Coordinates of C-alpha atoms and ligand atoms in Angstrom, one line a residue:
M4 CA 0.0 0.0 0.0
V5 CA 2.8 2.4 1.0
A6 CA 4.8 1.4 -2.2
D7 CA 1.7 2.0 -4.3
N8 CA 1.2 5.5 -2.9
A9 CA 4.9 6.3 -3.4
E10 CA 4.6 5.1 -7.0
N11 CA 1.5 7.2 -7.6
T12 CA 3.0 10.3 -6.1
A13 CA 6.2 9.8 -8.2
N14 CA 4.0 9.4 -11.4
E15 CA 2.0 12.5 -10.6
Q16 CA 5.2 14.5 -10.0
M17 CA 6.8 13.2 -13.2
D18 CA 3.7 14.4 -14.9
I19 CA 4.0 17.9 -13.4
L20 CA 7.5 18.2 -14.7
K21 CA 6.6 16.7 -18.1
S22 CA 3.5 18.9 -18.6
T23 CA 5.4 22.0 -17.5
Q24 CA 8.1 21.2 -20.1
T25 CA 5.4 20.5 -22.8
I26 CA 3.9 24.0 -22.4
I27 CA 7.3 25.7 -22.2
R28 CA 8.3 24.0 -25.4
T29 CA 5.1 25.2 -27.1
A30 CA 5.5 28.7 -25.7
L31 CA 9.1 29.0 -26.9
E32 CA 8.2 27.7 -30.4
K33 CA 5.4 30.3 -30.6
L34 CA 7.9 33.0 -29.6
G35 CA 10.2 31.7 -32.4
Y36 CA 13.1 30.5 -30.2
P37 CA 15.3 27.7 -31.4
D38 CA 15.5 24.3 -29.7
E39 CA 18.6 25.1 -27.6
V40 CA 16.6 27.6 -25.6
F41 CA 14.2 24.8 -24.6
D42 CA 17.1 22.6 -23.8
L43 CA 18.3 25.3 -21.3
M44 CA 14.9 25.9 -19.8
K45 CA 13.6 22.4 -19.4
E46 CA 15.6 21.7 -16.3
P47 CA 17.2 23.8 -13.5
V48 CA 20.7 25.1 -14.2
R49 CA 21.7 24.0 -10.7
M50 CA 20.3 21.2 -8.4
M51 CA 21.8 20.4 -5.0
T52 CA 20.9 17.4 -2.9
V53 CA 21.9 17.5 0.7
R54 CA 21.9 15.1 3.7
I55 CA 21.1 16.8 7.0
P56 CA 21.9 15.1 10.3
V57 CA 19.6 16.1 13.2
R58 CA 19.7 15.0 16.8
M59 CA 16.2 13.9 17.7
D60 CA 14.5 14.4 21.1
D61 CA 15.1 10.7 22.0
G62 CA 18.9 11.2 21.6
S63 CA 19.1 9.4 18.2
I64 CA 20.5 11.0 15.1
K65 CA 18.3 11.1 12.0
I66 CA 19.6 11.9 8.5
F67 CA 17.1 13.9 6.4
T68 CA 17.4 14.5 2.6
G69 CA 16.8 18.0 1.2
Y70 CA 17.0 19.7 -2.2
R71 CA 17.5 23.1 -3.6
A72 CA 16.8 23.8 -7.3
Q73 CA 17.8 27.0 -9.1
H74 CA 16.0 27.0 -12.4
N75 CA 17.6 30.0 -14.3
D76 CA 19.6 32.9 -12.9
A77 CA 20.0 34.9 -16.1
V78 CA 17.6 37.7 -15.0
G79 CA 18.8 37.9 -11.4
P80 CA 19.0 35.8 -8.2
T81 CA 16.7 32.8 -8.0
K82 CA 13.8 32.8 -5.5
G83 CA 11.3 30.4 -4.2
G84 CA 10.0 28.6 -1.2
V85 CA 11.2 25.6 0.9
R86 CA 8.6 22.9 1.6
F87 CA 8.8 20.3 4.4
H88 CA 6.8 17.3 3.3
P89 CA 7.1 13.5 3.3
N90 CA 6.3 13.4 -0.5
V91 CA 9.0 15.9 -1.6
S92 CA 11.0 14.6 -4.5
E93 CA 13.7 15.8 -6.8
K94 CA 11.3 15.9 -9.8
E95 CA 8.7 17.9 -7.8
V96 CA 11.3 20.5 -6.6
K97 CA 12.6 20.9 -10.2
A98 CA 9.1 21.5 -11.6
L99 CA 8.2 24.0 -8.9
S100 CA 11.5 25.9 -9.5
I101 CA 10.4 26.2 -13.2
W102 CA 7.0 27.5 -12.1
M103 CA 8.7 30.1 -9.9
S104 CA 10.7 31.3 -12.9
L105 CA 7.5 31.7 -14.9
K106 CA 5.7 33.6 -12.0
A107 CA 8.7 36.0 -11.7
G108 CA 8.6 36.6 -15.5
I109 CA 4.8 37.1 -15.5
V110 CA 4.8 39.7 -12.7
D111 CA 8.1 41.1 -14.0
L112 CA 10.4 40.7 -11.0
P113 CA 14.2 40.8 -11.3
Y114 CA 14.4 37.1 -10.3
G115 CA 14.7 33.6 -11.7
G116 CA 12.9 30.7 -10.1
G117 CA 14.2 28.5 -7.2
K118 CA 12.6 25.9 -4.9
G119 CA 13.7 23.8 -2.0
G120 CA 12.3 20.8 -0.1
I121 CA 13.1 18.5 2.7
L122 CA 11.6 15.0 3.1
C123 CA 10.1 15.0 6.5
D124 CA 6.8 15.2 8.3
P125 CA 6.8 18.3 10.4
R126 CA 3.5 17.3 12.0
E127 CA 5.4 14.6 13.9
M128 CA 8.4 16.6 14.9
S129 CA 9.0 18.8 18.0
F130 CA 9.8 22.5 17.8
R131 CA 13.4 21.7 18.8
E132 CA 13.8 19.1 16.1
L133 CA 12.3 21.4 13.5
E134 CA 14.8 24.1 14.5
G135 CA 17.7 21.7 14.1
L136 CA 16.5 20.6 10.7
S137 CA 15.9 24.2 9.5
R138 CA 19.4 25.3 10.7
G139 CA 21.0 22.2 9.3
Y140 CA 19.4 22.8 5.8
V141 CA 20.8 26.3 5.7
R142 CA 24.3 25.1 6.7
A143 CA 24.1 22.5 3.9
I144 CA 23.1 24.9 1.1
S145 CA 24.8 28.0 2.4
Q146 CA 27.3 28.2 -0.4
I147 CA 24.7 28.5 -3.2
V148 CA 22.2 30.8 -1.4
G149 CA 22.3 34.4 -0.3
P150 CA 20.5 37.7 -0.9
T151 CA 22.2 38.2 -4.3
K152 CA 22.2 34.5 -5.3
D153 CA 19.1 32.6 -4.2
I154 CA 16.5 33.8 -1.7
P155 CA 14.3 31.1 0.0
A156 CA 10.7 31.7 1.4
P157 CA 8.0 29.6 3.1
D158 CA 6.0 27.0 1.3
V159 CA 4.0 23.9 2.3
F160 CA 4.4 23.2 6.1
T161 CA 7.0 26.0 6.6
N162 CA 6.2 29.3 8.2
S163 CA 7.6 32.6 9.5
Q164 CA 9.2 30.8 12.6
I165 CA 11.1 28.5 10.3
M166 CA 12.2 31.5 8.2
A167 CA 13.4 33.2 11.3
W168 CA 15.6 30.2 12.3
M169 CA 17.0 30.0 8.8
M170 CA 17.7 33.7 8.7
D171 CA 19.5 33.5 12.1
E172 CA 21.6 30.6 10.9
Y173 CA 22.6 32.3 7.7
S174 CA 23.5 35.5 9.6
R175 CA 25.7 33.5 11.9
I176 CA 27.5 31.9 9.0
D177 CA 27.8 35.2 7.2
E178 CA 28.9 37.0 10.5
F179 CA 26.4 39.8 9.5
N180 CA 22.7 40.4 10.2
N181 CA 21.3 39.5 6.8
P182 CA 17.5 39.7 6.6
G183 CA 17.4 39.8 2.8
F184 CA 18.6 36.2 2.7
I185 CA 15.1 34.9 3.1
T186 CA 11.5 36.3 2.9
G187 CA 8.3 35.4 4.8
K188 CA 10.0 36.4 8.1
P189 CA 8.1 37.7 11.2
I190 CA 7.5 41.5 10.9
V191 CA 10.0 42.2 13.8
L192 CA 12.8 40.5 11.9
G193 CA 12.2 42.5 8.7
G194 CA 9.1 40.7 7.3
S195 CA 6.7 42.7 5.2
H196 CA 3.1 43.8 6.0
G197 CA 0.7 41.9 3.8
R198 CA 2.9 38.9 3.2
E199 CA 0.7 36.3 4.9
S200 CA -2.3 37.1 2.9
A201 CA -0.5 38.1 -0.3
T202 CA -1.3 35.0 -2.4
A203 CA -5.1 35.3 -1.6
N204 CA -4.9 39.0 -2.2
G205 CA -3.4 38.5 -5.6
V206 CA -5.9 35.8 -6.5
T207 CA -8.7 38.2 -5.5
M208 CA -7.3 40.9 -7.8
C209 CA -7.2 38.4 -10.7
I210 CA -10.8 37.3 -9.9
E211 CA -11.9 41.0 -10.0
E212 CA -10.2 41.5 -13.4
A213 CA -11.6 38.2 -14.8
A214 CA -15.1 39.1 -13.6
K215 CA -14.9 42.4 -15.5
K216 CA -14.0 40.6 -18.7
R217 CA -17.1 38.4 -18.3
N218 CA -19.4 41.2 -17.1
I219 CA -20.0 39.5 -13.8
N220 CA -20.6 41.8 -10.8
L221 CA -18.6 40.5 -7.9
K222 CA -21.3 41.7 -5.6
G223 CA -23.7 38.8 -5.3
A224 CA -21.6 36.5 -7.6
R225 CA -21.8 32.9 -6.6
I226 CA -18.3 31.5 -5.7
V227 CA -17.0 28.1 -4.9
I228 CA -13.6 27.6 -3.2
Q229 CA -11.9 24.2 -2.8
G230 CA -9.6 24.3 0.2
F231 CA -9.8 26.3 3.4
G232 CA -6.1 26.6 4.3
N233 CA -3.9 29.7 4.1
A234 CA -4.9 30.5 0.5
G235 CA -8.6 29.4 0.6
S236 CA -9.5 31.0 4.0
F237 CA -8.1 34.5 3.3
L238 CA -9.6 34.3 -0.2
S239 CA -13.1 33.5 1.1
K240 CA -12.8 36.4 3.6
F241 CA -11.7 38.9 0.9
L242 CA -14.4 37.9 -1.5
H243 CA -17.1 37.7 1.2
D244 CA -16.1 41.3 2.2
K245 CA -16.5 42.4 -1.4
G246 CA -20.1 41.2 -1.3
A247 CA -19.7 37.9 -3.2
K248 CA -21.7 34.9 -2.1
I249 CA -19.4 32.0 -1.1
I250 CA -21.8 29.1 -1.8
G251 CA -19.3 26.3 -1.3
I252 CA -16.0 25.6 0.5
S253 CA -14.1 22.4 1.3
D254 CA -11.2 20.7 3.0
A255 CA -9.6 17.3 2.8
Y256 CA -12.5 15.7 4.5
G257 CA -15.5 17.0 2.6
A258 CA -17.4 20.2 1.5
L259 CA -20.1 22.5 2.6
H260 CA -22.8 23.9 0.3
D261 CA -25.4 26.6 0.8
P262 CA -26.9 28.2 -2.3
E263 CA -27.8 31.3 -0.2
G264 CA -24.2 31.8 0.9
L265 CA -22.2 30.3 3.8
D266 CA -21.5 32.1 7.0
I267 CA -17.8 32.7 6.3
D268 CA -17.0 34.6 9.5
Y269 CA -18.3 31.6 11.5
L270 CA -16.3 29.1 9.4
L271 CA -13.1 31.1 9.7
D272 CA -13.6 31.2 13.4
R273 CA -14.0 27.5 13.7
R274 CA -11.3 26.3 11.2
D275 CA -8.2 24.7 12.7
S276 CA -4.6 25.6 11.8
F277 CA -4.5 22.9 9.0
G278 CA -7.6 24.4 7.3
T279 CA -10.1 21.8 8.5
V280 CA -13.7 22.8 9.3
T281 CA -16.1 20.4 7.6
N282 CA -15.7 17.8 10.3
L283 CA -17.9 19.9 12.5
F284 CA -21.0 19.5 10.2
E285 CA -23.2 16.6 9.3
N286 CA -24.7 17.6 5.9
T287 CA -21.5 17.6 3.9
I288 CA -21.0 16.9 0.2
T289 CA -17.9 15.5 -1.5
N290 CA -15.1 17.5 -3.1
K291 CA -16.1 16.0 -6.4
E292 CA -19.6 17.3 -6.0
L293 CA -18.3 20.7 -4.8
L294 CA -16.3 21.2 -8.1
E295 CA -19.4 20.6 -10.2
L296 CA -21.8 23.0 -8.3
D297 CA -23.7 25.6 -10.2
C298 CA -21.8 28.8 -9.7
D299 CA -20.2 31.8 -11.4
I300 CA -16.6 31.5 -10.3
L301 CA -14.7 28.3 -9.2
V302 CA -11.4 28.6 -7.3
P303 CA -9.4 25.4 -6.7
A304 CA -7.2 26.4 -3.7
A305 CA -6.2 23.0 -2.3
I306 CA -4.1 20.4 -4.3
E307 CA -3.0 19.3 -7.8
N308 CA -5.0 17.4 -10.4
Q309 CA -8.5 18.2 -9.3
I310 CA -10.0 19.1 -12.6
T311 CA -9.3 16.4 -15.2
E312 CA -10.7 15.1 -18.5
E313 CA -13.2 13.1 -16.3
N314 CA -15.0 16.1 -14.7
A315 CA -14.1 19.1 -16.9
H316 CA -17.3 18.6 -18.9
N317 CA -19.3 19.0 -15.7
I318 CA -17.8 22.2 -14.5
K319 CA -20.6 24.9 -14.5
A320 CA -18.6 28.0 -13.5
S321 CA -18.0 30.5 -16.3
I322 CA -14.6 31.6 -14.7
L323 CA -12.0 29.3 -13.1
V324 CA -9.2 30.9 -11.2
E325 CA -6.4 28.6 -10.0
A326 CA -5.2 29.6 -6.6
A327 CA -3.6 26.1 -6.1
N328 CA -0.6 25.0 -8.0
G329 CA -1.5 22.6 -10.8
P330 CA -5.2 21.9 -10.0
T331 CA -6.2 21.5 -13.7
T332 CA -4.6 19.0 -16.1
L333 CA -3.6 20.0 -19.7
G334 CA -6.4 17.8 -21.1
A335 CA -9.0 19.5 -18.9
T336 CA -7.6 23.0 -19.8
K337 CA -8.4 22.2 -23.4
I338 CA -11.9 21.0 -22.6
L339 CA -12.7 24.1 -20.5
T340 CA -11.3 26.5 -23.1
D341 CA -13.3 24.8 -25.8
R342 CA -16.4 25.2 -23.6
G343 CA -15.7 29.0 -23.4
I344 CA -14.8 29.0 -19.7
L345 CA -12.2 31.6 -18.8
L346 CA -9.3 29.9 -17.0
V347 CA -6.9 32.1 -15.1
P348 CA -3.8 29.9 -14.6
D349 CA -1.9 29.2 -11.4
V350 CA 1.4 30.9 -12.6
L351 CA -0.5 34.2 -12.9
A352 CA -3.2 33.9 -10.2
S353 CA -1.0 32.8 -7.3
A354 CA 2.0 35.2 -8.1
G355 CA 0.9 37.6 -5.3
G356 CA 3.0 35.7 -2.8
V357 CA 6.3 36.0 -4.6
T358 CA 5.5 39.6 -5.5
V359 CA 5.2 40.6 -1.8
S360 CA 8.2 38.5 -1.0
Y361 CA 10.1 40.7 -3.6
F362 CA 8.7 43.7 -1.7
E363 CA 10.1 42.3 1.5
W364 CA 13.5 41.8 0.0
V365 CA 13.5 45.4 -1.4
Q366 CA 12.5 46.8 2.0
N367 CA 15.3 44.7 3.6
N368 CA 17.9 46.0 1.1
Q369 CA 16.7 49.6 1.6
G370 CA 16.3 49.3 5.4
Y371 CA 13.1 51.4 4.8
Y372 CA 9.7 49.8 5.6
W373 CA 6.3 50.3 3.9
S374 CA 2.8 50.5 5.4
E375 CA 0.2 47.8 4.7
E376 CA -1.6 50.3 2.4
E377 CA 1.5 50.9 0.4
V378 CA 2.1 47.1 -0.1
E379 CA -1.5 46.6 -1.1
E380 CA -1.4 49.5 -3.6
K381 CA 1.9 48.2 -5.2
L382 CA 0.6 44.6 -5.3
H383 CA -2.6 45.8 -7.0
K384 CA -0.6 47.6 -9.7
V385 CA 1.6 44.6 -10.4
M386 CA -1.2 42.0 -10.5
V387 CA -3.5 44.1 -12.8
K388 CA -0.7 44.8 -15.2
A389 CA 0.3 41.1 -15.3
F390 CA -3.4 40.0 -15.8
D391 CA -3.8 42.5 -18.6
N392 CA -0.6 41.4 -20.3
V393 CA -1.5 37.7 -20.2
Y394 CA -5.2 38.3 -21.2
Q395 CA -4.2 40.5 -24.1
T396 CA -1.6 38.1 -25.3
A397 CA -4.2 35.3 -25.2
E398 CA -6.8 37.4 -27.1
T399 CA -4.3 38.5 -29.8
R400 CA -2.9 35.1 -30.4
R401 CA -6.2 33.3 -29.9
I402 CA -4.7 30.9 -27.3
D403 CA -5.8 30.0 -23.8
M404 CA -4.5 32.0 -20.8
R405 CA -2.2 29.2 -19.6
L406 CA -0.2 29.1 -22.8
S407 CA -0.2 32.9 -22.9
A408 CA 1.1 33.1 -19.3
Y409 CA 3.9 30.7 -20.2
M410 CA 4.8 32.8 -23.2
V411 CA 4.9 36.0 -21.1
G412 CA 6.8 34.1 -18.3
V413 CA 9.6 32.6 -20.4
R414 CA 10.3 35.6 -22.6
K415 CA 12.4 37.7 -20.3
M416 CA 14.4 34.7 -19.1
A417 CA 15.1 33.7 -22.7
E418 CA 16.1 37.2 -23.7
A419 CA 18.4 37.6 -20.6
S420 CA 20.0 34.2 -21.4
R421 CA 20.6 35.3 -24.9
F422 CA 22.2 38.7 -24.0
R423 CA 24.5 36.9 -21.6
G424 CA 25.7 34.8 -24.5
W425 CA 24.5 31.5 -22.9
I426 CA 22.4 30.5 -26.0
Ligands
NAD513 P1 -2.8 24.7 3.3 O1 -2.1 23.5 3.7 O2 -2.9 25.9 4.3 O3 -4.4 24.3 3.0 C1 -4.7 23.3 2.1 C2 -6.2 23.1 2.2 O4 -6.6 22.1 1.2 C3 -6.8 22.6 3.5 O5 -8.1 23.2 3.8 C4 -6.9 21.1 3.3 O6 -7.8 20.5 4.2 C5 -7.3 21.1 1.9 N1 -7.0 19.8 1.2 C6 -5.9 19.0 1.4 N2 -6.1 17.9 0.7 C7 -7.2 18.0 0.0 C8 -7.9 17.1 -0.8 N3 -7.5 15.9 -1.2 N4 -9.1 17.5 -1.3 C9 -9.6 18.7 -1.0 N5 -9.0 19.6 -0.1 C10 -7.8 19.2 0.4 O7 -2.2 25.2 1.9 P2 -2.3 26.6 1.2 O8 -1.0 27.3 1.6 O9 -3.6 27.2 1.4 O10 -2.1 26.2 -0.3 C11 -3.1 25.7 -1.1 C12 -2.7 25.7 -2.6 O11 -2.3 27.0 -2.9 C13 -1.5 24.8 -2.8 O12 -1.6 24.2 -4.1 C14 -0.3 25.7 -2.8 O13 0.8 25.3 -3.6 C15 -1.0 26.9 -3.5 N6 -0.3 28.2 -3.2 C16 -0.2 28.7 -1.9 C17 0.5 29.8 -1.6 C18 0.5 30.4 -0.2 O14 1.1 31.5 -0.1 N7 -0.2 29.8 0.7 C19 1.2 30.5 -2.6 C20 1.1 29.9 -3.9 C21 0.4 28.8 -4.2

């Protein structure tokens, strides 16, 4: 059973890398680049595997495996989160580093993409063990990271406390207080206002722009959100506050539906720190049923591969905005596009997080800090410009927004690589 699961996970992750490479190849062909550009872009330029010894609470030593991938540093330093998860694999980290390059290109940041991961289950580790692992990871990768080389950030199961330990360890190695080494830090250590809710904020801005294109008034619009974790919960709050009717939400255990609109403030109050709330209710529906509900806007904000060729024909929303990474397969993207559904892809919709991480790095470099309003205003400008760029490219070239986002995302990186004389 365990072996089957591991195999399935590996296959899915292989698909993520493969499907990413497939769209990048198409995007580069459409932009008129020769094959060697694809050869450079299809894998990270640098991939480090590390083994991290940690003394556990019972006195034993456990060796953890970690990765850091740097996809392309032609534009500037690489940047991307570190995830702590039992299913982390080299292939997954590689694919995610490519997605970070695309996001940086789409929102026009002076970065390439990076990503890191450690195979572990933080839910079963003590605070002391997690601190040892976080510091050990930084010592292991210290030679290839830094504020002008590669800047880590939080991702699945890592948070501002873990960023603080990592920043402290790097500062000790560097013999210099170096907050710009990592983003997603607590505010007192140089974190930025608005970082925690940045992804959901960026998704909300994309939803507003997409709704305008489809003449849907957000006030009263019926919205379904899959996932009630960091992304899904902030998102439901922002959309609810704008007058939208959140008629469905879900977590890993089931989904809630009320055609008149759910009581979002109550659900936010009752959710636990893992984004679980449906276990408190009896009349639940399944996640599969949730995705097929009659609504105006559907937002997958949980995990990968949720909308596939099997259920794409049954989606009733007229707009689908991907807050999660990789929730829609390529086959499903084609079906939805053919059906006239406007699909706003993950690499655009969820780029608010890396954008505010960039703001944090800029503030650290300047030593001058911005108010929450300034962050919000700057994020809004970036997201609306990126949305317009991707939407216009899709309209002009008569392609879907995923391919258009990839075209916008790879262009700067390809140009920078060419100017540097790499290709
Ligand atoms: P999270 O762990 O805080 O929450 C995940 C939510 O999804 C929880 O409510 C969980 O119960 C639910 N879930 C888990 N397995 C599920 C399943 N099989 N079916 C239905 N629901 C399930 O995670 P998050 O930070 O909110 O991230 C959600 C998605 O958004 C991920 O794809 C992540 O990569 C993406 N994303 C998040 C951020 C961010 O800043 N948080 C940034 C970019 C992308």
